[in-house]
PDB file of C-alpha atoms and ligand atoms in Angstrom:
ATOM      1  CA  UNK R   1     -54.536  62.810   7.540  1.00 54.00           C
ATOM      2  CA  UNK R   2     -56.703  60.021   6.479  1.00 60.00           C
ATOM      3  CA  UNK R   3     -55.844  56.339   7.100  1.00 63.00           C
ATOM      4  CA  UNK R   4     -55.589  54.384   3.686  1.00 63.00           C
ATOM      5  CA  UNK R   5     -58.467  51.913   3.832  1.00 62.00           C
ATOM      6  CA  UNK R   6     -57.502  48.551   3.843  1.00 63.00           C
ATOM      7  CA  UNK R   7     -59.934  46.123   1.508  1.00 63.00           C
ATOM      8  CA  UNK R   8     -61.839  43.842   4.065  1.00 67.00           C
ATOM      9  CA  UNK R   9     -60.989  40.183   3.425  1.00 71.00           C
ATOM     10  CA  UNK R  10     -63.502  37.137   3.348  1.00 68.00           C
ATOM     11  CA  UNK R  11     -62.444  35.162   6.839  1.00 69.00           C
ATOM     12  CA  UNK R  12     -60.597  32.367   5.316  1.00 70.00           C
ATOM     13  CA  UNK R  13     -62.678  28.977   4.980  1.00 72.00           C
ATOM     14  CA  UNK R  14     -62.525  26.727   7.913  1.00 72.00           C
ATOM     15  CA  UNK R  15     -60.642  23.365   6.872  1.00 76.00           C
ATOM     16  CA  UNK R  16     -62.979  20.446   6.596  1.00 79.00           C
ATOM     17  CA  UNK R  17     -62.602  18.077   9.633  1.00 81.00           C
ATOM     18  CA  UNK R  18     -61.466  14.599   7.892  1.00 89.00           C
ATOM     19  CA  UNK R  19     -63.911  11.953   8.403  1.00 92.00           C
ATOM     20  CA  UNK R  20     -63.136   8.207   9.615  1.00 94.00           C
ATOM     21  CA  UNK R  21     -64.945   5.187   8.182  1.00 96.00           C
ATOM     22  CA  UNK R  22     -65.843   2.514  10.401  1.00 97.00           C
ATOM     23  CA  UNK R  23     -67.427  -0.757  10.052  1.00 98.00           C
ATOM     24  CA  UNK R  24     -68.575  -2.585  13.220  1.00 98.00           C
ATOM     25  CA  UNK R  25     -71.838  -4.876  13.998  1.00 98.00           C
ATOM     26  CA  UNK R  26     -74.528  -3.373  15.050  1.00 98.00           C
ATOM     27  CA  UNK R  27     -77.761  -5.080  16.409  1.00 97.00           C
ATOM     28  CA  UNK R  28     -76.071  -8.180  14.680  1.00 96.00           C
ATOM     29  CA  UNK R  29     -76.295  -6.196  11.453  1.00 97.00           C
ATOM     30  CA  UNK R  30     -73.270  -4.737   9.919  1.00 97.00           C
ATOM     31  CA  UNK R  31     -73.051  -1.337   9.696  1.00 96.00           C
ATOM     32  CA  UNK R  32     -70.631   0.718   7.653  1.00 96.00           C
ATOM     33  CA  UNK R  33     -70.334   4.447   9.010  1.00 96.00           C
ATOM     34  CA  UNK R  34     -68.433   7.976   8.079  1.00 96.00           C
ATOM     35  CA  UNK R  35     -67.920  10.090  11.153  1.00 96.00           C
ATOM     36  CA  UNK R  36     -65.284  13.139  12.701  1.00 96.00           C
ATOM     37  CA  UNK R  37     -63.018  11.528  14.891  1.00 96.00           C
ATOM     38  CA  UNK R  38     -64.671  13.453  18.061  1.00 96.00           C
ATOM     39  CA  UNK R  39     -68.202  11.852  17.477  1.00 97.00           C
ATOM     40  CA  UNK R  40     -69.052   9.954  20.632  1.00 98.00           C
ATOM     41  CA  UNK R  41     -70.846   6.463  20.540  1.00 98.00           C
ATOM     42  CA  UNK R  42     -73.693   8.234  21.639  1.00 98.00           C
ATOM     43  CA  UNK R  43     -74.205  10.722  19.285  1.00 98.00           C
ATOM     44  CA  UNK R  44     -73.561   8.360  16.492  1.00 98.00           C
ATOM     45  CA  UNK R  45     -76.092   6.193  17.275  1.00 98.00           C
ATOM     46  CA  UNK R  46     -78.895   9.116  17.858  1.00 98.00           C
ATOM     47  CA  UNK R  47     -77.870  11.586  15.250  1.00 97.00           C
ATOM     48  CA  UNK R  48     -76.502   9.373  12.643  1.00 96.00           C
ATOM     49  CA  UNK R  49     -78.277   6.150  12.874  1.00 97.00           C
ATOM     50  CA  UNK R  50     -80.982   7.374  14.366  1.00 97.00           C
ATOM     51  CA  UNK R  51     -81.553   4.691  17.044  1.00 98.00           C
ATOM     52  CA  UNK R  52     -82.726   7.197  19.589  1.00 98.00           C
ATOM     53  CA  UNK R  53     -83.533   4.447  22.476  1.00 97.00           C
ATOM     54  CA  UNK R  54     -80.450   4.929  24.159  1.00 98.00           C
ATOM     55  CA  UNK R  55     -80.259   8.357  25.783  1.00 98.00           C
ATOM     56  CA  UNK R  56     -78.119  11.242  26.821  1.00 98.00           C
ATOM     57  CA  UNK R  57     -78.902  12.207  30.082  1.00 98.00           C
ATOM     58  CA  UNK R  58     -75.494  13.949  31.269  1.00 98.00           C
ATOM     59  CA  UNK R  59     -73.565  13.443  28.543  1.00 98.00           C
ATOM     60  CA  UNK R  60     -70.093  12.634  31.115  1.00 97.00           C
ATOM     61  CA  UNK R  61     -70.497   9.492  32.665  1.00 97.00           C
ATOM     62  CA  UNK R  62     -72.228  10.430  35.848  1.00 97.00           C
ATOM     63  CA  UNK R  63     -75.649   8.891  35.253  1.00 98.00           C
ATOM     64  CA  UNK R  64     -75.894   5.344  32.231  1.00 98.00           C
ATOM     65  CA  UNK R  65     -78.638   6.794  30.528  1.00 98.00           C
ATOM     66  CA  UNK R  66     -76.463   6.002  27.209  1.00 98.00           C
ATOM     67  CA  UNK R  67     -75.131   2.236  28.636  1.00 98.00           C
ATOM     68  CA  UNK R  68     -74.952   0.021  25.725  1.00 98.00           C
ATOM     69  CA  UNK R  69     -72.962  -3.126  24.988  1.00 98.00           C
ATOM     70  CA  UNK R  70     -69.802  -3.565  23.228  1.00 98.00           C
ATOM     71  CA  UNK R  71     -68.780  -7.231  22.747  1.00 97.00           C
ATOM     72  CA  UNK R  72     -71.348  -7.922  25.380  1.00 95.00           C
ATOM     73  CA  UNK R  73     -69.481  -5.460  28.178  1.00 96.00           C
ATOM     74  CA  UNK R  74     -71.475  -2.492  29.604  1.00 98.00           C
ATOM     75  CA  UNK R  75     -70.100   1.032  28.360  1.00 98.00           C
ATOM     76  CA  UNK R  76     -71.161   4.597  29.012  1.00 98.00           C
ATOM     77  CA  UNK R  77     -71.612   5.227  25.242  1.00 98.00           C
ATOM     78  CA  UNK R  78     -70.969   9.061  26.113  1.00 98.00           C
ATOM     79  CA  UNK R  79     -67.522   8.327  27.136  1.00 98.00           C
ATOM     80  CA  UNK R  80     -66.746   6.173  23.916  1.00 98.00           C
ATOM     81  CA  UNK R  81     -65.743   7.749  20.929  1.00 98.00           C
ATOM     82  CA  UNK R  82     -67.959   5.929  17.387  1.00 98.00           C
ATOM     83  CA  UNK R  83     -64.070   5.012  15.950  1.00 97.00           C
ATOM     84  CA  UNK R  84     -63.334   3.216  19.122  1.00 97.00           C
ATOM     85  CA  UNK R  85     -66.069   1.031  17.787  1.00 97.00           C
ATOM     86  CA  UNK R  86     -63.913  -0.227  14.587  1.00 97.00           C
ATOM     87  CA  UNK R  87     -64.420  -3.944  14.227  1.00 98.00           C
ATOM     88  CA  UNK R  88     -67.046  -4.637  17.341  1.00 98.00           C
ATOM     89  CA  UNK R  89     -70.383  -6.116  17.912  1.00 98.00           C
ATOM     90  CA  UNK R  90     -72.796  -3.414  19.623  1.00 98.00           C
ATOM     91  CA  UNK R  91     -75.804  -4.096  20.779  1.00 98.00           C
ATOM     92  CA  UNK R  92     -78.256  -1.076  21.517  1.00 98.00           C
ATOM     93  CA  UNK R  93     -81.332  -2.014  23.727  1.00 98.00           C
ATOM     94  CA  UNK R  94     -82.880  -1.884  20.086  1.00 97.00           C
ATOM     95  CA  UNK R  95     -81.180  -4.987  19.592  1.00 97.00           C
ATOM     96  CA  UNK R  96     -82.019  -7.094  22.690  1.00 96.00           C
ATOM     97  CA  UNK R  97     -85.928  -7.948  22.038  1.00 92.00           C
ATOM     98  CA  UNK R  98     -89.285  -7.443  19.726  1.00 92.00           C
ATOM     99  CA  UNK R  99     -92.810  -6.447  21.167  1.00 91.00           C
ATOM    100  CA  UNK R 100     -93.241  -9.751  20.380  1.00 94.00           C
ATOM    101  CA  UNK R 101     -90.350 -11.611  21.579  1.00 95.00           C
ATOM    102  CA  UNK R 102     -88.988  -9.171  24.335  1.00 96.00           C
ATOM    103  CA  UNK R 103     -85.878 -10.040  26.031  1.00 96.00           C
ATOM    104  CA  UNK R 104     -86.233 -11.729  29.882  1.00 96.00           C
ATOM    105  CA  UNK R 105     -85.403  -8.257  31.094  1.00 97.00           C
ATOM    106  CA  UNK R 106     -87.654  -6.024  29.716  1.00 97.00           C
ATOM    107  CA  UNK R 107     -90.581  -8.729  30.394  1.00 97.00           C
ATOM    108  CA  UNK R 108     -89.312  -8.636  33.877  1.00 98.00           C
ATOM    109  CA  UNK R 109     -89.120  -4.365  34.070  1.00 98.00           C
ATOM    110  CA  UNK R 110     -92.668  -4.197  32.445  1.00 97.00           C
ATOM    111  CA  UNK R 111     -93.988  -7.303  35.022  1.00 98.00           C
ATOM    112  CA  UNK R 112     -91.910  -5.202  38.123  1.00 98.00           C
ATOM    113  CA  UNK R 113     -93.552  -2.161  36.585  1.00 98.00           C
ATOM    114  CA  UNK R 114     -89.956  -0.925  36.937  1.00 98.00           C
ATOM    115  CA  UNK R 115     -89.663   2.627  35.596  1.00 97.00           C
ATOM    116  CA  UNK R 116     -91.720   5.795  36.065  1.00 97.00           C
ATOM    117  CA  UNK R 117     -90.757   8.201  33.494  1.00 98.00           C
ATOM    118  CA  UNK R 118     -88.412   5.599  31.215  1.00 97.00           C
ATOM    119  CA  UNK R 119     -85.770   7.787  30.439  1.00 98.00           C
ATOM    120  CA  UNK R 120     -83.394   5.696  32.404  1.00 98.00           C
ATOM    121  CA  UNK R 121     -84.770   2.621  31.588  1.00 98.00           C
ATOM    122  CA  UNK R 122     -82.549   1.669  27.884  1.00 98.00           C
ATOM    123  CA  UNK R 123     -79.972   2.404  29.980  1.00 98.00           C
ATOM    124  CA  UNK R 124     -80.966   0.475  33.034  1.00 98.00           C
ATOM    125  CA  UNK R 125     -81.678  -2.688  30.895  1.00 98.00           C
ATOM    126  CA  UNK R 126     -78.996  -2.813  28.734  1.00 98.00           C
ATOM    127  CA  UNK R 127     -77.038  -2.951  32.596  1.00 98.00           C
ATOM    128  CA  UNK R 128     -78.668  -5.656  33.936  1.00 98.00           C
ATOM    129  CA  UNK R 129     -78.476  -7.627  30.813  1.00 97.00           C
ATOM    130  CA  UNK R 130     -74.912  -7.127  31.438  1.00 97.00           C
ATOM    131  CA  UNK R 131     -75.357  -7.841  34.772  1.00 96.00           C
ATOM    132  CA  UNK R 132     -76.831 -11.117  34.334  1.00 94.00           C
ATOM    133  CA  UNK R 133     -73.602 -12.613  31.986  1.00 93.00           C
ATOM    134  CA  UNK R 134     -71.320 -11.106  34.966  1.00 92.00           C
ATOM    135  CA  UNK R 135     -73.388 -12.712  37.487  1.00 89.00           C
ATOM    136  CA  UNK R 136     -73.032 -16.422  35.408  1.00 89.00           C
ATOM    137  CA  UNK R 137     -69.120 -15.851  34.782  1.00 89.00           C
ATOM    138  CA  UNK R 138     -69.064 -15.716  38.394  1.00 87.00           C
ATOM    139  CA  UNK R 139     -67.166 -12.339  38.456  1.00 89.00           C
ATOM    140  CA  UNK R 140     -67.274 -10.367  41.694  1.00 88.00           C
ATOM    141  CA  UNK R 141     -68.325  -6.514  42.738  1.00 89.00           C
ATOM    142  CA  UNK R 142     -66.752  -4.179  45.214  1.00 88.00           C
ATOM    143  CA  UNK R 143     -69.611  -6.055  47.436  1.00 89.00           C
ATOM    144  CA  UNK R 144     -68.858  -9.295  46.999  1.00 89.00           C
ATOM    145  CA  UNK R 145     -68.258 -10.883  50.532  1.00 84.00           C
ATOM    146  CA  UNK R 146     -65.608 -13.829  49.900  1.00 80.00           C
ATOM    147  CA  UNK R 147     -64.062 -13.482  46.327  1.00 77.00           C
ATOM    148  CA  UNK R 148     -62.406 -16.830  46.925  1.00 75.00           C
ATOM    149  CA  UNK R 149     -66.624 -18.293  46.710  1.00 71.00           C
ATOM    150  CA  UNK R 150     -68.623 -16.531  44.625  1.00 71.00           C
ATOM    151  CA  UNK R 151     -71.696 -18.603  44.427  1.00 72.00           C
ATOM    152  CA  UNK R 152     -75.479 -18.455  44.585  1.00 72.00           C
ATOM    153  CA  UNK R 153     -78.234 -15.917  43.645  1.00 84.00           C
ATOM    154  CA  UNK R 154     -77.038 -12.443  44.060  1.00 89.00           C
ATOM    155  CA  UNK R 155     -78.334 -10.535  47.125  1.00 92.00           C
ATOM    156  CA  UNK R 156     -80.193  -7.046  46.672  1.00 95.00           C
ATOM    157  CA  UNK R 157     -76.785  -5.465  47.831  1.00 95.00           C
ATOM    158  CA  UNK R 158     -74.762  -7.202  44.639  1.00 95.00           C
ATOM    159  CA  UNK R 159     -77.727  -6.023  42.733  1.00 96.00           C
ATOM    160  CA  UNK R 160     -77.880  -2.391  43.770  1.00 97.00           C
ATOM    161  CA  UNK R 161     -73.829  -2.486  44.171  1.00 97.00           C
ATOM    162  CA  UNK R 162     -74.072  -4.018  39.901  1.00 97.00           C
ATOM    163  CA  UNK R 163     -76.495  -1.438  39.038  1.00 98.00           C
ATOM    164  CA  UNK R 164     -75.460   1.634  40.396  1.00 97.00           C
ATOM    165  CA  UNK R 165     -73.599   3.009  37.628  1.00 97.00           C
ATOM    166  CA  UNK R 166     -77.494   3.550  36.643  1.00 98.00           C
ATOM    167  CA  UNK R 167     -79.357   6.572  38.278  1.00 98.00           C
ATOM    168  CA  UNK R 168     -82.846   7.264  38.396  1.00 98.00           C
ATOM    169  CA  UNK R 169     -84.188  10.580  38.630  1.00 97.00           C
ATOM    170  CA  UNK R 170     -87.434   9.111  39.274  1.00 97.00           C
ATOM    171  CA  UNK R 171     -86.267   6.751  42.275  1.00 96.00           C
ATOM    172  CA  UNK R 172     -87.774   3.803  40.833  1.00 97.00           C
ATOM    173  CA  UNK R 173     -84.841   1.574  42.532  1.00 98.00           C
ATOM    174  CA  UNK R 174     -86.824  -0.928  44.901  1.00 98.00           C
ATOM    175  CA  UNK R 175     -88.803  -2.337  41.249  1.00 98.00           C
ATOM    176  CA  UNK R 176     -85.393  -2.021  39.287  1.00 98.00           C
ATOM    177  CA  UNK R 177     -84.200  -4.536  42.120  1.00 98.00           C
ATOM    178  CA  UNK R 178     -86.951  -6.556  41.991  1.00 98.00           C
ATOM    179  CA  UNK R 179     -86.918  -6.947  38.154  1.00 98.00           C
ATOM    180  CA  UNK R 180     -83.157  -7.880  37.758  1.00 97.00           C
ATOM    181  CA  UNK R 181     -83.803 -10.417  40.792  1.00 96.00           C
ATOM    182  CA  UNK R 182     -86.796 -12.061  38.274  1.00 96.00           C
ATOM    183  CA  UNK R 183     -84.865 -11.731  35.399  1.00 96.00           C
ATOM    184  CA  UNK R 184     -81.895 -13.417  37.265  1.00 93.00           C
ATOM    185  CA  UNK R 185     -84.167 -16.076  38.977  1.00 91.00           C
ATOM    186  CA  UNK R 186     -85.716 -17.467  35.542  1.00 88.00           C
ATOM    187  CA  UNK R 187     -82.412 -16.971  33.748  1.00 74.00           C
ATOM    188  CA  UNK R 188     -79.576 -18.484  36.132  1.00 60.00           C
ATOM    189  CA  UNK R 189     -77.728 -19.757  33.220  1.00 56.00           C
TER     190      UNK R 189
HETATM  191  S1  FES A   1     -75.313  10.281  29.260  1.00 61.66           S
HETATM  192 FE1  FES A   1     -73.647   8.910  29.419  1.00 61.66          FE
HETATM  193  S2  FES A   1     -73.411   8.578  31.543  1.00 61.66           S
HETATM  194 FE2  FES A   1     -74.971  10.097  31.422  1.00 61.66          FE
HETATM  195  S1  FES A   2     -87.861   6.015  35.364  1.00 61.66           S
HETATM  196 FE1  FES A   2     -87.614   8.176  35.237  1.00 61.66          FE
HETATM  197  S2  FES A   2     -85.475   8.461  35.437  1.00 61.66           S
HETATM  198 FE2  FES A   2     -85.761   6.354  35.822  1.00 61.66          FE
END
């Protein structure tokens, strides 16, 4: 005996995903933004504001090809989510120069002819411009011989030690050195 056909049903709708609003600084502008709660830093910045300088390399922390600052701090922007953001002053390496007026780093990686490729190098800047304001607050890395004495102009090993939350595929390391030495020799603070 026949089974009774049962009318097919359209799948119910998927429930909308609420949005957040969030209002932070941006490139010393402010911004005003409506995002999911899951959106990442990263993709906020490239899909929804469209400042496509910083990059997604891994996309989970392994390689700062997405480092950007928040309040002037160094953060994997893939590991941040946009609503962690509420309130703060970002700065995307967007933000840190002009072609006319670049910023003491990127005059340094152009003069070091530090990059290959570039697809590290928002990343790698944003870093040592980080780097530089650690360096001047006198704050110590996992290299750092005598924390009791941190003084003087950083050896290589605080600078590779500082910078190596920033990989390079292209191995452009021994210029990347010798830029953030520059940039830290004509900017010691
Ligand atoms: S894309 Fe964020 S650490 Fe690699
Ligand atoms: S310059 Fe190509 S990955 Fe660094």
């Amino acid at each position: 005996m026949d089974q009774p056909v049962t009318p097919a049903t359209a799948p119910p709708a998927a429930a909308e995903t609420p949005r957040c609003r969030i209002a932070f600084e941006l490139n010393g502008q402010p911004h005003e933004l409506e995002v999911e709660p899951r959106v990442t830093l990263l993709d906020a910045l490239r899909e929804h504001l469209k400042l496509i300088g910083t990059k997604k390399g891994c996309d989970r922390g392994q390689c700062g090809a997405c480092t950007v600052l928040v309040d002037g701090r160094r953060i994997n922007s893939c590991l941040t989510l946009a609503v962690m953001c509420e309130g703060r002053s970002l700065t995307t390496v967007e933000g840190l120069g002009t072609p006319e007026a670049l910023h003491p780093v990127q005059a340094a990686f152009i003069e070091q002819d530090a990059f290959q490729c570039g697809y590290c190098t928002p990343g790698q800047i944003c870093s040592a411009v980080a780097l530089l304001d650690e360096a001047r607050a006198g704050r110590a890395s996992a290299v750092t011989p005598d924390l009791c004495r941190i003084e003087g102009p950083l050896s290589d090993d605080e600078i590779r030690e500082r910078m190596s939350g920033n990989l390079c595929r292209c191995g452009a390391y021994p210029n990347i050195v010798r830029a953030v030495r520059q940039a830290l020799d004509s900017n010691p603070g």
